[in-house]
């Protein structure tokens, strides 16, 4: 089975722009979670989606949003980028939310200048 | 206050040493304790421990869960340079809540 894929792998944006990141889960997995990873804060939970519904949302401002499509692929969007949004954005999938074992994608490295 | 606390934050050992990484967690609605290894990008899954499976082993890596004292340890014996990574632990809870990750332990194994 192919693993979790994320696109793009690297992205450079400037302050004020917006960005959309994409995640394709492992085939058959219906739960997708997004995390932001920075050196100081570690892995911070952003959202979790299951069957196109957001089940959980982390403590991030409204500039961070996401969605899930009927094929379980997920996107996250960050609007009005700030320097502090520079981070590695990781997506993880599991077959159902109640199965805690999540499998991570390679991440998207976002740099905001 | 952090719910999942890992220690030490970083560790440098020589090849062949044995290391023990620690992870303490909260008990509220506890369901599972997971360990991941992160080398460059994607964390890779190592073990999941639950109330019904408190000890896991795979090659030189092993992990136990102490439900009474609310912590888990990850043991690596005969360390190799390829074990250099950040090791993350995460707690899974019942009740529709996401995994909570600790900040990780950075392990450096030098030849």
Short mmCIF file of C-alpha atoms in Angstrom, two decimals:
data_model
loop_
_atom_site.label_atom_id
_atom_site.label_comp_id
_atom_site.label_asym_id
_atom_site.label_seq_id
_atom_site.Cartn_x
_atom_site.Cartn_y
_atom_site.Cartn_z
CA UNK A 1 0.00 0.00 0.00
CA UNK A 2 1.22 3.47 -0.77
CA UNK A 3 1.82 5.63 2.27
CA UNK A 4 0.42 9.01 3.11
CA UNK A 5 1.36 11.58 0.49
CA UNK A 6 1.52 15.32 0.91
CA UNK A 7 1.94 18.05 -1.66
CA UNK A 8 3.77 20.25 -2.10
CA UNK A 9 6.82 19.18 -0.12
CA UNK A 10 8.26 22.68 0.12
CA UNK A 11 6.65 26.06 -0.14
CA UNK A 12 7.89 29.61 0.22
CA UNK A 13 5.36 32.38 0.66
CA UNK A 14 5.36 35.97 1.82
CA UNK A 15 3.38 37.50 4.66
CA UNK A 16 -0.23 38.14 3.84
CA UNK A 17 -0.49 35.45 1.19
CA UNK A 18 -2.55 32.31 1.55
CA UNK A 19 -1.58 28.72 1.05
CA UNK A 20 -3.32 25.38 0.45
CA UNK A 21 -1.70 22.08 1.41
CA UNK A 22 -2.92 18.70 0.27
CA UNK A 23 -2.89 15.26 1.89
CA UNK A 24 -3.84 11.88 0.45
CA UNK A 25 -4.27 9.23 3.13
CA UNK A 26 -3.38 5.57 2.89
CA UNK A 27 -5.90 3.77 0.71
CA UNK A 28 -8.86 2.71 2.84
CA UNK A 29 -8.09 5.17 5.63
CA UNK A 30 -10.92 7.57 6.29
CA UNK A 31 -9.53 9.61 9.16
CA UNK A 32 -7.06 12.41 8.50
CA UNK A 33 -5.36 14.60 11.10
CA UNK A 34 -3.18 17.66 10.56
CA UNK A 35 -0.36 18.85 12.79
CA UNK A 36 1.97 21.83 12.86
CA UNK A 37 5.51 21.11 14.01
CA UNK A 38 7.92 23.82 15.09
CA UNK A 39 11.19 23.48 17.03
CA UNK A 40 9.84 25.25 20.09
CA UNK A 41 6.33 23.83 20.30
CA UNK A 42 6.68 20.31 18.99
CA UNK A 43 3.69 18.68 17.31
CA UNK A 44 0.58 20.79 17.68
CA UNK A 45 -2.78 19.38 16.63
CA UNK A 46 -4.68 21.39 14.00
CA UNK A 47 -7.72 19.37 12.88
CA UNK A 48 -9.10 15.90 12.45
CA UNK A 49 -11.49 14.86 9.71
CA UNK A 50 -13.51 11.71 9.28
CA UNK A 51 -16.02 11.07 6.52
CA UNK A 52 -15.82 14.68 5.36
CA UNK A 53 -16.68 15.99 8.85
CA UNK A 54 -14.38 17.85 11.18
CA UNK A 55 -14.31 15.90 14.45
CA UNK A 56 -11.80 17.97 16.35
CA UNK A 57 -10.08 21.30 16.04
CA UNK A 58 -6.96 22.45 17.84
CA UNK A 59 -6.28 25.81 19.37
CA UNK A 60 -5.36 27.72 16.24
CA UNK A 61 -6.81 30.98 14.87
CA UNK A 62 -9.54 31.01 12.26
CA UNK A 63 -6.95 31.67 9.55
CA UNK A 64 -6.34 27.92 9.63
CA UNK A 65 -9.06 25.89 7.98
CA UNK A 66 -9.42 22.52 6.37
CA UNK A 67 -11.73 20.16 4.62
CA UNK A 68 -12.01 16.55 3.55
CA UNK A 69 -13.36 15.23 0.30
CA UNK A 70 -15.47 12.16 -0.40
CA UNK A 71 -12.34 10.20 -1.44
CA UNK A 72 -10.83 11.01 2.01
CA UNK A 73 -8.23 13.38 0.59
CA UNK A 74 -7.85 16.44 2.73
CA UNK A 75 -6.69 20.00 2.28
CA UNK A 76 -5.75 22.64 4.76
CA UNK A 77 -5.66 26.34 4.06
CA UNK A 78 -3.87 29.13 5.86
CA UNK A 79 -4.89 32.65 4.97
CA UNK A 80 -3.09 35.92 5.69
CA UNK A 81 0.18 34.17 6.39
CA UNK A 82 2.36 35.36 9.26
CA UNK A 83 6.05 34.75 9.87
CA UNK A 84 5.14 32.50 12.77
CA UNK A 85 3.31 30.14 10.44
CA UNK A 86 6.64 28.88 9.15
CA UNK A 87 6.66 25.23 10.15
CA UNK A 88 6.50 21.63 9.02
CA UNK A 89 2.87 20.68 8.41
CA UNK A 90 2.25 16.99 8.87
CA UNK A 91 -0.75 14.98 7.87
CA UNK A 92 -1.53 11.59 9.39
CA UNK A 93 -4.14 9.00 8.53
CA UNK A 94 -5.79 6.12 10.33
CA UNK A 95 -8.53 3.77 9.23
CA UNK A 96 -11.00 5.08 11.80
CA UNK A 97 -10.57 7.70 14.52
CA UNK A 98 -10.91 5.17 17.32
CA UNK A 99 -7.76 3.41 16.14
CA UNK A 100 -5.07 5.62 17.59
CA UNK A 101 -2.24 4.37 15.38
CA UNK A 102 -1.70 7.14 12.87
CA UNK A 103 0.60 6.99 9.88
CA UNK A 104 2.31 10.20 8.90
CA UNK A 105 3.10 11.72 5.56
CA UNK A 106 6.46 13.36 4.77
CA UNK A 107 5.13 16.81 5.54
CA UNK A 108 5.10 20.16 3.80
CA UNK A 109 7.81 22.59 4.85
CA UNK A 110 6.28 26.07 4.72
CA UNK A 111 8.54 29.10 4.93
CA UNK A 112 6.94 32.53 5.27
CA UNK A 113 9.17 35.48 4.40
CA UNK B 1 0.38 22.54 31.63
CA UNK B 2 1.62 19.81 29.28
CA UNK B 3 -0.30 16.58 29.48
CA UNK B 4 2.43 14.42 27.98
CA UNK B 5 5.93 15.08 29.25
CA UNK B 6 9.04 13.46 27.83
CA UNK B 7 12.48 13.32 29.38
CA UNK B 8 15.23 13.93 28.79
CA UNK B 9 14.81 16.55 26.09
CA UNK B 10 18.05 15.46 24.48
CA UNK B 11 20.59 12.75 24.96
CA UNK B 12 24.00 11.96 23.47
CA UNK B 13 25.34 8.41 23.74
CA UNK B 14 28.01 6.28 22.15
CA UNK B 15 27.33 3.38 19.86
CA UNK B 16 26.64 0.23 21.83
CA UNK B 17 25.14 2.06 24.82
CA UNK B 18 21.66 1.32 26.14
CA UNK B 19 19.26 4.23 26.48
CA UNK B 20 15.98 4.69 28.27
CA UNK B 21 13.55 7.39 27.20
CA UNK B 22 10.71 8.43 29.46
CA UNK B 23 7.17 9.60 28.86
CA UNK B 24 4.66 10.53 31.54
CA UNK B 25 0.98 10.99 30.77
CA UNK B 26 -2.35 11.82 32.35
CA UNK B 27 -4.84 9.19 33.32
CA UNK B 28 -8.06 10.94 32.31
CA UNK B 29 -9.83 8.73 29.74
CA UNK B 30 -6.56 7.00 28.92
CA UNK B 31 -6.78 4.62 25.98
CA UNK B 32 -3.30 4.21 24.50
CA UNK B 33 0.31 5.36 24.59
CA UNK B 34 2.17 5.51 21.30
CA UNK B 35 5.84 5.87 20.41
CA UNK B 36 7.13 7.31 17.15
CA UNK B 37 10.60 7.82 15.67
CA UNK B 38 11.20 10.95 13.63
CA UNK B 39 14.44 11.12 11.68
CA UNK B 40 14.02 13.81 9.08
CA UNK B 41 10.40 14.35 8.21
CA UNK B 42 7.62 11.85 8.81
CA UNK B 43 7.33 10.29 12.28
CA UNK B 44 7.26 6.52 11.87
CA UNK B 45 5.20 4.36 14.18
CA UNK B 46 7.07 2.17 16.67
CA UNK B 47 4.69 0.84 19.33
CA UNK B 48 1.25 1.25 20.80
CA UNK B 49 0.63 0.24 24.40
CA UNK B 50 -2.78 -0.14 25.96
CA UNK B 51 -4.26 -1.45 29.16
CA UNK B 52 -4.33 -4.88 27.56
CA UNK B 53 -0.85 -4.71 26.06
CA UNK B 54 1.63 -3.09 28.40
CA UNK B 55 4.85 -4.45 26.95
CA UNK B 56 6.09 -4.47 23.36
CA UNK B 57 9.40 -5.50 21.81
CA UNK B 58 10.85 -5.27 18.35
CA UNK B 59 14.48 -6.13 17.86
CA UNK B 60 16.61 -3.82 19.99
CA UNK B 61 13.65 -1.63 20.91
CA UNK B 62 11.22 -2.33 23.70
CA UNK B 63 8.63 -0.38 25.58
CA UNK B 64 6.60 -0.82 28.72
CA UNK B 65 3.63 0.95 30.19
CA UNK B 66 3.31 1.52 33.92
CA UNK B 67 -0.39 2.14 34.49
CA UNK B 68 0.04 2.74 38.18
CA UNK B 69 2.72 5.42 37.95
CA UNK B 70 1.40 6.78 34.63
CA UNK B 71 4.51 6.57 32.53
CA UNK B 72 6.05 4.64 29.70
CA UNK B 73 9.64 3.97 28.80
CA UNK B 74 11.26 3.24 25.49
CA UNK B 75 14.42 1.19 25.72
CA UNK B 76 17.01 0.90 22.99
CA UNK B 77 19.84 -1.56 23.48
CA UNK B 78 23.15 -1.71 21.58
CA UNK B 79 22.46 1.69 20.03
CA UNK B 80 23.59 2.42 16.49
CA UNK B 81 24.11 5.71 14.67
CA UNK B 82 20.92 4.95 12.74
CA UNK B 83 18.99 5.26 15.99
CA UNK B 84 19.72 8.99 16.03
CA UNK B 85 16.33 10.68 15.82
CA UNK B 86 13.67 12.48 17.79
CA UNK B 87 11.48 10.03 19.67
CA UNK B 88 7.92 11.15 20.26
CA UNK B 89 5.33 9.72 22.55
CA UNK B 90 1.63 10.45 22.34
CA UNK B 91 -1.38 9.68 24.48
CA UNK B 92 -4.66 8.56 23.01
CA UNK B 93 -7.84 9.16 24.93
CA UNK B 94 -11.35 7.88 24.57
CA UNK B 95 -14.10 10.42 24.18
CA UNK B 96 -13.48 11.94 20.75
CA UNK B 97 -10.22 13.73 21.54
CA UNK B 98 -7.10 13.81 19.37
CA UNK B 99 -3.72 12.33 20.19
CA UNK B 100 -1.62 14.52 22.46
CA UNK B 101 2.08 14.50 21.70
CA UNK B 102 5.01 15.22 23.96
CA UNK B 103 7.78 17.52 22.76
CA UNK B 104 10.08 14.61 22.05
CA UNK B 105 13.52 13.40 23.07
CA UNK B 106 16.36 14.07 20.65
CA UNK B 107 18.74 11.11 20.70
CA UNK B 108 22.18 11.41 19.14
CA UNK B 109 24.27 8.28 18.85
CA UNK B 110 27.93 8.94 18.09
CA UNK B 111 30.42 6.41 16.77
#
